[in-house]
Amino acid sequence: MKPIQGITKRSLVKDAVLIIAGIFSAGLGLKGFLLSSHFIDGGVTGISMLLSSTLQIPLAVLIPIINLPFIVMGYRQIGLAFAIKSTCAIAGLALCLALVEFPDVTPDLLLTSVFGGFFIGAGIGLAMRGGAVLDGTEVAALLISRRNSAIRVGDIILGMNIFIFSAAAYFLGVDIALYSMLTYFTASKTVDFIIHGIEEYTAVLIVSDHHEEIREMISEKLNKGVTVLNSEKGFGKRGLQAQETKVLYSVVTRLEVSRLRDAIAEIDPLAFVVQHGIDDARGGIVKERALH
């Protein structure tokens, strides 16, 4: 299928399906769980819910209004496609909250907190997989961190949520604020799983005298990319005994790590293998995830 400006019809349909699924999931989390108990989430959604509870303004009105400045910032810094998708996603969530009836699933406060956060997090994660956002918090945090490299995205989000939940404790009560913190924690972990999940990338470094045989196994049998690095070994307590060698570097998903390690052990049980998680990887023959 020929791409038009880097985007195919198939990718647009896929993104639309993900965003629509995200809208209904977040709508279920909000109307089916949280709103009846006056619990809130973190971020821009949490601010909207807090204002809705204290000012008696419909949440469907507040969510697009409060997210609007972040969409404008996203348009200026990220691009038009992101802004259009995010506008449609947030408008769709507002319509879902206004028009779709969800049952009040459970009166149990703990279940409400946990599963409300789960469905909201799933909705946000699915929308991000589709290249959009339902909550402008990460856009704001990303833009602030770009202007000041000493401040990390996570620090900004943490600071915002400390303020939000402190305000919730003051206006709504300590119990509701604590349940809301549990909701946010569940939502954030669900977003992480939806975005990374079982496809979380793991980088593997392999040092072995049988490096050529291991390289062939990774490339031909596992069909994975591998980079060969020139290196030296022999630096340790016994002093300098430098010996030229090759170090193999490969990136696989979390599910593939065990298979790779077993295959390496069959070739060289004494191979030195180091692995660590990475946030993202693009290019080569690594499976590419959606932008977020």
mmCIF file of C-alpha atoms in Angstrom:
data_model
loop_
_atom_site.group_PDB
_atom_site.id
_atom_site.type_symbol
_atom_site.label_atom_id
_atom_site.label_comp_id
_atom_site.label_asym_id
_atom_site.label_seq_id
_atom_site.Cartn_x
_atom_site.Cartn_y
_atom_site.Cartn_z
ATOM 1 C CA MET A 1 0.000 0.000 0.000
ATOM 2 C CA LYS A 2 1.515 3.283 -1.051
ATOM 3 C CA PRO A 3 1.954 5.725 1.852
ATOM 4 C CA ILE A 4 0.684 9.253 1.613
ATOM 5 C CA GLN A 5 3.077 11.592 3.435
ATOM 6 C CA GLY A 6 4.314 8.630 5.480
ATOM 7 C CA ILE A 7 0.833 7.528 6.529
ATOM 8 C CA THR A 8 -1.149 4.690 4.965
ATOM 9 C CA LYS A 9 -4.885 4.091 5.086
ATOM 10 C CA ARG A 10 -4.219 0.909 7.019
ATOM 11 C CA SER A 11 -2.302 2.792 9.706
ATOM 12 C CA LEU A 12 -5.050 5.408 9.935
ATOM 13 C CA VAL A 13 -7.697 2.713 10.436
ATOM 14 C CA LYS A 14 -5.534 1.000 13.055
ATOM 15 C CA ASP A 15 -4.986 4.287 14.918
ATOM 16 C CA ALA A 16 -8.702 5.091 14.761
ATOM 17 C CA VAL A 17 -9.644 1.697 16.203
ATOM 18 C CA LEU A 18 -7.138 2.099 19.038
ATOM 19 C CA ILE A 19 -8.332 5.625 19.841
ATOM 20 C CA ILE A 20 -12.025 4.646 19.805
ATOM 21 C CA ALA A 21 -11.305 1.653 22.065
ATOM 22 C CA GLY A 22 -9.376 3.991 24.357
ATOM 23 C CA ILE A 23 -12.269 6.445 24.510
ATOM 24 C CA PHE A 24 -14.787 3.806 25.585
ATOM 25 C CA SER A 25 -12.376 2.253 28.073
ATOM 26 C CA ALA A 26 -11.680 5.615 29.715
ATOM 27 C CA GLY A 27 -15.404 6.428 29.642
ATOM 28 C CA LEU A 28 -16.174 3.176 31.459
ATOM 29 C CA GLY A 29 -13.502 3.906 34.049
ATOM 30 C CA LEU A 30 -14.890 7.372 34.702
ATOM 31 C CA LYS A 31 -18.675 6.863 34.549
ATOM 32 C CA GLY A 32 -18.781 3.198 35.515
ATOM 33 C CA PHE A 33 -16.500 3.499 38.527
ATOM 34 C CA LEU A 34 -15.021 6.803 39.674
ATOM 35 C CA LEU A 35 -17.638 9.531 39.305
ATOM 36 C CA SER A 36 -20.245 7.942 41.586
ATOM 37 C CA SER A 37 -17.671 7.747 44.407
ATOM 38 C CA HIS A 38 -16.154 11.197 43.680
ATOM 39 C CA PHE A 39 -12.707 9.659 43.171
ATOM 40 C CA ILE A 40 -10.286 11.419 40.836
ATOM 41 C CA ASP A 41 -7.330 10.471 38.695
ATOM 42 C CA GLY A 42 -4.051 12.329 38.314
ATOM 43 C CA GLY A 43 -2.984 14.779 35.636
ATOM 44 C CA VAL A 44 -5.291 16.945 33.548
ATOM 45 C CA THR A 45 -8.096 14.422 33.936
ATOM 46 C CA GLY A 46 -7.740 14.666 37.707
ATOM 47 C CA ILE A 47 -7.867 18.463 37.597
ATOM 48 C CA SER A 48 -11.025 18.270 35.491
ATOM 49 C CA MET A 49 -12.632 15.799 37.899
ATOM 50 C CA LEU A 50 -11.676 17.873 40.948
ATOM 51 C CA LEU A 51 -13.155 21.022 39.430
ATOM 52 C CA SER A 52 -16.261 19.113 38.361
ATOM 53 C CA SER A 53 -16.781 17.869 41.934
ATOM 54 C CA THR A 54 -16.237 21.251 43.573
ATOM 55 C CA LEU A 55 -17.849 23.564 41.005
ATOM 56 C CA GLN A 56 -20.626 21.213 39.802
ATOM 57 C CA ILE A 57 -19.625 21.693 36.163
ATOM 58 C CA PRO A 58 -20.119 18.647 33.892
ATOM 59 C CA LEU A 59 -16.916 16.705 33.341
ATOM 60 C CA ALA A 60 -17.707 16.443 29.630
ATOM 61 C CA VAL A 61 -17.362 20.230 29.423
ATOM 62 C CA LEU A 62 -14.207 20.588 31.527
ATOM 63 C CA ILE A 63 -12.074 17.882 29.904
ATOM 64 C CA PRO A 64 -11.855 19.499 26.413
ATOM 65 C CA ILE A 65 -11.532 23.021 27.837
ATOM 66 C CA ILE A 66 -8.637 22.183 30.173
ATOM 67 C CA ASN A 67 -6.900 19.993 27.587
ATOM 68 C CA LEU A 68 -7.130 22.632 24.842
ATOM 69 C CA PRO A 69 -3.936 24.553 25.789
ATOM 70 C CA PHE A 70 -1.962 21.305 25.846
ATOM 71 C CA ILE A 71 -3.230 20.346 22.392
ATOM 72 C CA VAL A 72 -2.081 23.742 21.092
ATOM 73 C CA MET A 73 1.346 23.194 22.645
ATOM 74 C CA GLY A 74 1.460 19.707 21.161
ATOM 75 C CA TYR A 75 0.619 21.088 17.720
ATOM 76 C CA ARG A 76 3.459 23.612 17.906
ATOM 77 C CA GLN A 77 6.073 21.201 19.235
ATOM 78 C CA ILE A 78 5.041 17.740 17.956
ATOM 79 C CA GLY A 79 3.010 18.232 14.798
ATOM 80 C CA LEU A 80 -0.347 18.591 13.099
ATOM 81 C CA ALA A 81 -1.182 14.878 12.944
ATOM 82 C CA PHE A 82 -0.742 14.561 16.702
ATOM 83 C CA ALA A 83 -2.913 17.606 17.352
ATOM 84 C CA ILE A 84 -5.721 16.386 15.065
ATOM 85 C CA LYS A 85 -5.747 12.899 16.571
ATOM 86 C CA SER A 86 -5.656 14.250 20.124
ATOM 87 C CA THR A 87 -8.441 16.739 19.412
ATOM 88 C CA CYS A 88 -10.635 13.966 18.021
ATOM 89 C CA ALA A 89 -9.777 11.673 20.944
ATOM 90 C CA ILE A 90 -10.558 14.240 23.639
ATOM 91 C CA ALA A 91 -13.719 15.401 21.851
ATOM 92 C CA GLY A 92 -14.755 11.760 21.529
ATOM 93 C CA LEU A 93 -14.206 11.199 25.253
ATOM 94 C CA ALA A 94 -16.295 14.263 26.072
ATOM 95 C CA LEU A 95 -19.135 13.013 23.830
ATOM 96 C CA CYS A 96 -18.839 9.548 25.356
ATOM 97 C CA LEU A 97 -19.212 10.988 28.859
ATOM 98 C CA ALA A 98 -22.150 13.148 27.795
ATOM 99 C CA LEU A 99 -24.113 10.655 25.706
ATOM 100 C CA VAL A 100 -23.179 7.075 26.615
ATOM 101 C CA GLU A 101 -24.763 5.476 29.663
ATOM 102 C CA PHE A 102 -22.486 3.240 31.705
ATOM 103 C CA PRO A 103 -23.744 1.193 34.667
ATOM 104 C CA ASP A 104 -22.404 1.916 38.133
ATOM 105 C CA VAL A 105 -20.407 -1.306 38.298
ATOM 106 C CA THR A 106 -19.750 -1.698 42.020
ATOM 107 C CA PRO A 107 -20.304 0.196 45.281
ATOM 108 C CA ASP A 108 -17.127 -1.266 46.793
ATOM 109 C CA LEU A 109 -14.659 1.611 47.191
ATOM 110 C CA LEU A 110 -11.499 -0.458 46.802
ATOM 111 C CA LEU A 111 -12.749 -2.183 43.653
ATOM 112 C CA THR A 112 -13.933 1.163 42.322
ATOM 113 C CA SER A 113 -10.514 2.694 42.883
ATOM 114 C CA VAL A 114 -8.500 -0.158 41.368
ATOM 115 C CA PHE A 115 -10.671 -1.013 38.374
ATOM 116 C CA GLY A 116 -11.537 2.600 37.652
ATOM 117 C CA GLY A 117 -7.815 3.284 37.392
ATOM 118 C CA PHE A 118 -7.329 0.181 35.278
ATOM 119 C CA PHE A 119 -9.910 1.165 32.656
ATOM 120 C CA ILE A 120 -8.747 4.788 32.554
ATOM 121 C CA GLY A 121 -5.136 3.689 32.188
ATOM 122 C CA ALA A 122 -6.078 1.234 29.462
ATOM 123 C CA GLY A 123 -7.941 3.991 27.635
ATOM 124 C CA ILE A 124 -5.036 6.427 27.847
ATOM 125 C CA GLY A 125 -2.584 3.736 26.770
ATOM 126 C CA LEU A 126 -4.672 2.646 23.775
ATOM 127 C CA ALA A 127 -5.066 6.254 22.651
ATOM 128 C CA MET A 128 -1.306 6.755 22.933
ATOM 129 C CA ARG A 129 -0.789 3.620 20.854
ATOM 130 C CA GLY A 130 -2.955 5.332 18.256
ATOM 131 C CA GLY A 131 -0.755 8.437 18.312
ATOM 132 C CA ALA A 132 -3.035 10.635 20.437
ATOM 133 C CA VAL A 133 -3.537 11.614 24.064
ATOM 134 C CA LEU A 134 -6.617 11.706 26.274
ATOM 135 C CA ASP A 135 -4.730 13.605 28.956
ATOM 136 C CA GLY A 136 -2.423 16.547 28.252
ATOM 137 C CA THR A 137 -0.183 16.021 31.285
ATOM 138 C CA GLU A 138 2.602 14.229 29.448
ATOM 139 C CA VAL A 139 2.613 16.848 26.686
ATOM 140 C CA ALA A 140 3.111 19.626 29.238
ATOM 141 C CA ALA A 141 5.772 17.677 31.120
ATOM 142 C CA LEU A 142 7.648 16.853 27.922
ATOM 143 C CA LEU A 143 7.699 20.478 26.759
ATOM 144 C CA ILE A 144 8.863 21.774 30.159
ATOM 145 C CA SER A 145 11.643 19.184 30.348
ATOM 146 C CA ARG A 146 12.838 20.166 26.859
ATOM 147 C CA ARG A 147 13.277 23.747 27.998
ATOM 148 C CA ASN A 148 15.099 22.753 31.185
ATOM 149 C CA SER A 149 17.232 19.628 30.832
ATOM 150 C CA ALA A 150 17.758 19.434 34.602
ATOM 151 C CA ILE A 151 14.064 18.607 35.091
ATOM 152 C CA ARG A 152 12.845 15.182 34.071
ATOM 153 C CA VAL A 153 9.385 14.376 32.725
ATOM 154 C CA GLY A 154 8.677 12.089 35.671
ATOM 155 C CA ASP A 155 9.586 14.823 38.164
ATOM 156 C CA ILE A 156 7.138 17.257 36.572
ATOM 157 C CA ILE A 157 4.290 14.725 36.524
ATOM 158 C CA LEU A 158 5.028 13.802 40.150
ATOM 159 C CA GLY A 159 4.965 17.456 41.210
ATOM 160 C CA MET A 160 1.689 18.094 39.419
ATOM 161 C CA ASN A 161 0.054 15.091 41.041
ATOM 162 C CA ILE A 162 1.266 15.991 44.530
ATOM 163 C CA PHE A 163 -0.523 19.313 44.090
ATOM 164 C CA ILE A 164 -3.673 17.659 42.678
ATOM 165 C CA PHE A 165 -4.002 15.074 45.445
ATOM 166 C CA SER A 166 -3.241 17.632 48.132
ATOM 167 C CA ALA A 167 -6.079 19.740 46.773
ATOM 168 C CA ALA A 168 -8.297 16.636 46.683
ATOM 169 C CA ALA A 169 -7.540 15.966 50.354
ATOM 170 C CA TYR A 170 -8.526 19.542 51.219
ATOM 171 C CA PHE A 171 -11.709 19.769 49.129
ATOM 172 C CA LEU A 172 -12.935 16.172 49.035
ATOM 173 C CA GLY A 173 -11.490 14.606 52.168
ATOM 174 C CA VAL A 174 -8.453 12.523 53.051
ATOM 175 C CA ASP A 175 -10.112 9.153 52.402
ATOM 176 C CA ILE A 176 -11.148 10.123 48.885
ATOM 177 C CA ALA A 177 -7.675 11.527 48.205
ATOM 178 C CA LEU A 178 -6.040 8.258 49.318
ATOM 179 C CA TYR A 179 -8.381 6.168 47.172
ATOM 180 C CA SER A 180 -7.676 8.561 44.291
ATOM 181 C CA MET A 181 -3.933 8.041 44.709
ATOM 182 C CA LEU A 182 -4.540 4.303 44.388
ATOM 183 C CA THR A 183 -6.567 4.997 41.247
ATOM 184 C CA TYR A 184 -3.723 7.018 39.765
ATOM 185 C CA PHE A 185 -1.138 4.364 40.639
ATOM 186 C CA THR A 186 -3.241 1.656 38.966
ATOM 187 C CA ALA A 187 -3.830 3.843 35.909
ATOM 188 C CA SER A 188 -0.145 4.692 35.488
ATOM 189 C CA LYS A 189 0.910 1.046 35.729
ATOM 190 C CA THR A 190 -1.761 0.075 33.208
ATOM 191 C CA VAL A 191 -0.556 2.758 30.791
ATOM 192 C CA ASP A 192 2.993 1.420 31.117
ATOM 193 C CA PHE A 193 1.818 -2.105 30.363
ATOM 194 C CA ILE A 194 -0.291 -1.054 27.373
ATOM 195 C CA ILE A 195 2.558 1.007 25.892
ATOM 196 C CA HIS A 196 5.405 -1.389 26.664
ATOM 197 C CA GLY A 197 3.817 -4.599 27.912
ATOM 198 C CA ILE A 198 5.131 -7.881 26.610
ATOM 199 C CA GLU A 199 6.894 -5.982 23.807
ATOM 200 C CA GLU A 200 9.187 -4.173 26.223
ATOM 201 C CA TYR A 201 12.611 -4.111 24.635
ATOM 202 C CA THR A 202 15.656 -5.663 26.249
ATOM 203 C CA ALA A 203 19.220 -4.986 25.120
ATOM 204 C CA VAL A 204 21.604 -7.945 25.392
ATOM 205 C CA LEU A 205 25.426 -7.760 25.393
ATOM 206 C CA ILE A 206 27.269 -11.028 24.767
ATOM 207 C CA VAL A 207 30.986 -11.647 25.301
ATOM 208 C CA SER A 208 32.133 -15.072 24.107
ATOM 209 C CA ASP A 209 35.011 -16.763 22.331
ATOM 210 C CA HIS A 210 32.337 -18.346 20.113
ATOM 211 C CA HIS A 211 31.010 -14.971 19.008
ATOM 212 C CA GLU A 212 30.828 -15.839 15.317
ATOM 213 C CA GLU A 213 28.713 -18.931 15.955
ATOM 214 C CA ILE A 214 26.427 -16.964 18.301
ATOM 215 C CA ARG A 215 26.125 -14.159 15.747
ATOM 216 C CA GLU A 216 25.002 -16.608 13.081
ATOM 217 C CA MET A 217 22.477 -18.140 15.476
ATOM 218 C CA ILE A 218 20.955 -14.730 16.310
ATOM 219 C CA SER A 219 20.816 -13.596 12.685
ATOM 220 C CA GLU A 220 19.768 -16.798 10.949
ATOM 221 C CA LYS A 221 17.858 -18.872 13.491
ATOM 222 C CA LEU A 222 16.243 -16.161 15.608
ATOM 223 C CA ASN A 223 15.992 -13.656 12.729
ATOM 224 C CA LYS A 224 17.157 -10.808 14.970
ATOM 225 C CA GLY A 225 19.491 -7.956 14.257
ATOM 226 C CA VAL A 226 22.910 -8.037 15.878
ATOM 227 C CA THR A 227 25.733 -5.511 15.999
ATOM 228 C CA VAL A 228 29.352 -6.673 16.314
ATOM 229 C CA LEU A 229 31.550 -4.400 18.424
ATOM 230 C CA ASN A 230 35.343 -4.553 18.419
ATOM 231 C CA SER A 231 36.583 -4.806 21.977
ATOM 232 C CA GLU A 232 39.259 -6.111 24.325
ATOM 233 C CA LYS A 233 38.970 -8.408 27.313
ATOM 234 C CA GLY A 234 41.290 -9.408 30.105
ATOM 235 C CA PHE A 235 41.147 -6.417 32.426
ATOM 236 C CA GLY A 236 40.807 -7.655 36.019
ATOM 237 C CA LYS A 237 42.562 -8.542 39.263
ATOM 238 C CA ARG A 238 45.204 -10.534 37.447
ATOM 239 C CA GLY A 239 46.382 -7.382 35.744
ATOM 240 C CA LEU A 240 46.370 -6.304 32.138
ATOM 241 C CA GLN A 241 46.042 -9.264 29.792
ATOM 242 C CA ALA A 242 44.362 -7.529 26.889
ATOM 243 C CA GLN A 243 42.985 -9.777 24.203
ATOM 244 C CA GLU A 244 41.020 -8.627 21.191
ATOM 245 C CA THR A 245 37.516 -10.003 20.961
ATOM 246 C CA LYS A 246 34.086 -9.279 19.562
ATOM 247 C CA VAL A 247 31.107 -8.162 21.651
ATOM 248 C CA LEU A 248 27.634 -8.844 20.273
ATOM 249 C CA TYR A 249 24.811 -6.394 20.870
ATOM 250 C CA SER A 250 21.191 -7.307 20.116
ATOM 251 C CA VAL A 251 17.740 -5.974 20.998
ATOM 252 C CA VAL A 252 14.862 -8.378 21.597
ATOM 253 C CA THR A 253 11.477 -8.266 23.290
ATOM 254 C CA ARG A 254 11.006 -9.462 26.849
ATOM 255 C CA LEU A 255 9.388 -12.712 25.722
ATOM 256 C CA GLU A 256 12.376 -13.514 23.513
ATOM 257 C CA VAL A 257 15.065 -13.070 26.166
ATOM 258 C CA SER A 258 14.760 -16.567 27.649
ATOM 259 C CA ARG A 259 14.934 -18.196 24.221
ATOM 260 C CA LEU A 260 18.028 -16.158 23.331
ATOM 261 C CA ARG A 261 19.824 -16.987 26.585
ATOM 262 C CA ASP A 262 19.084 -20.706 26.187
ATOM 263 C CA ALA A 263 20.420 -20.657 22.634
ATOM 264 C CA ILE A 264 23.599 -18.869 23.769
ATOM 265 C CA ALA A 265 24.110 -21.393 26.592
ATOM 266 C CA GLU A 266 23.922 -24.276 24.101
ATOM 267 C CA ILE A 267 26.789 -22.760 22.110
ATOM 268 C CA ASP A 268 28.884 -21.405 24.986
ATOM 269 C CA PRO A 269 27.832 -22.098 28.597
ATOM 270 C CA LEU A 270 30.591 -19.753 29.802
ATOM 271 C CA ALA A 271 29.463 -16.771 27.707
ATOM 272 C CA PHE A 272 29.217 -13.498 29.618
ATOM 273 C CA VAL A 273 25.703 -12.104 29.018
ATOM 274 C CA VAL A 274 24.384 -8.757 30.267
ATOM 275 C CA GLN A 275 20.820 -7.574 29.676
ATOM 276 C CA HIS A 276 18.908 -4.416 30.542
ATOM 277 C CA GLY A 277 15.568 -2.870 29.637
ATOM 278 C CA ILE A 278 15.393 0.031 27.218
ATOM 279 C CA ASP A 279 12.636 2.579 26.652
ATOM 280 C CA ASP A 280 12.377 2.329 22.897
ATOM 281 C CA ALA A 281 14.161 1.176 19.746
ATOM 282 C CA ARG A 282 13.611 2.046 16.101
ATOM 283 C CA GLY A 283 15.074 1.060 12.780
ATOM 284 C CA GLY A 284 16.828 -2.132 11.761
ATOM 285 C CA ILE A 285 14.592 -5.169 12.052
ATOM 286 C CA VAL A 286 13.256 -4.303 15.490
ATOM 287 C CA LYS A 287 9.460 -4.263 15.578
ATOM 288 C CA GLU A 288 8.426 -0.622 15.869
ATOM 289 C CA ARG A 289 5.869 0.463 18.435
ATOM 290 C CA ALA A 290 3.469 3.372 18.067
ATOM 291 C CA LEU A 291 4.730 6.827 18.885
ATOM 292 C CA HIS A 292 3.700 8.118 22.285
#
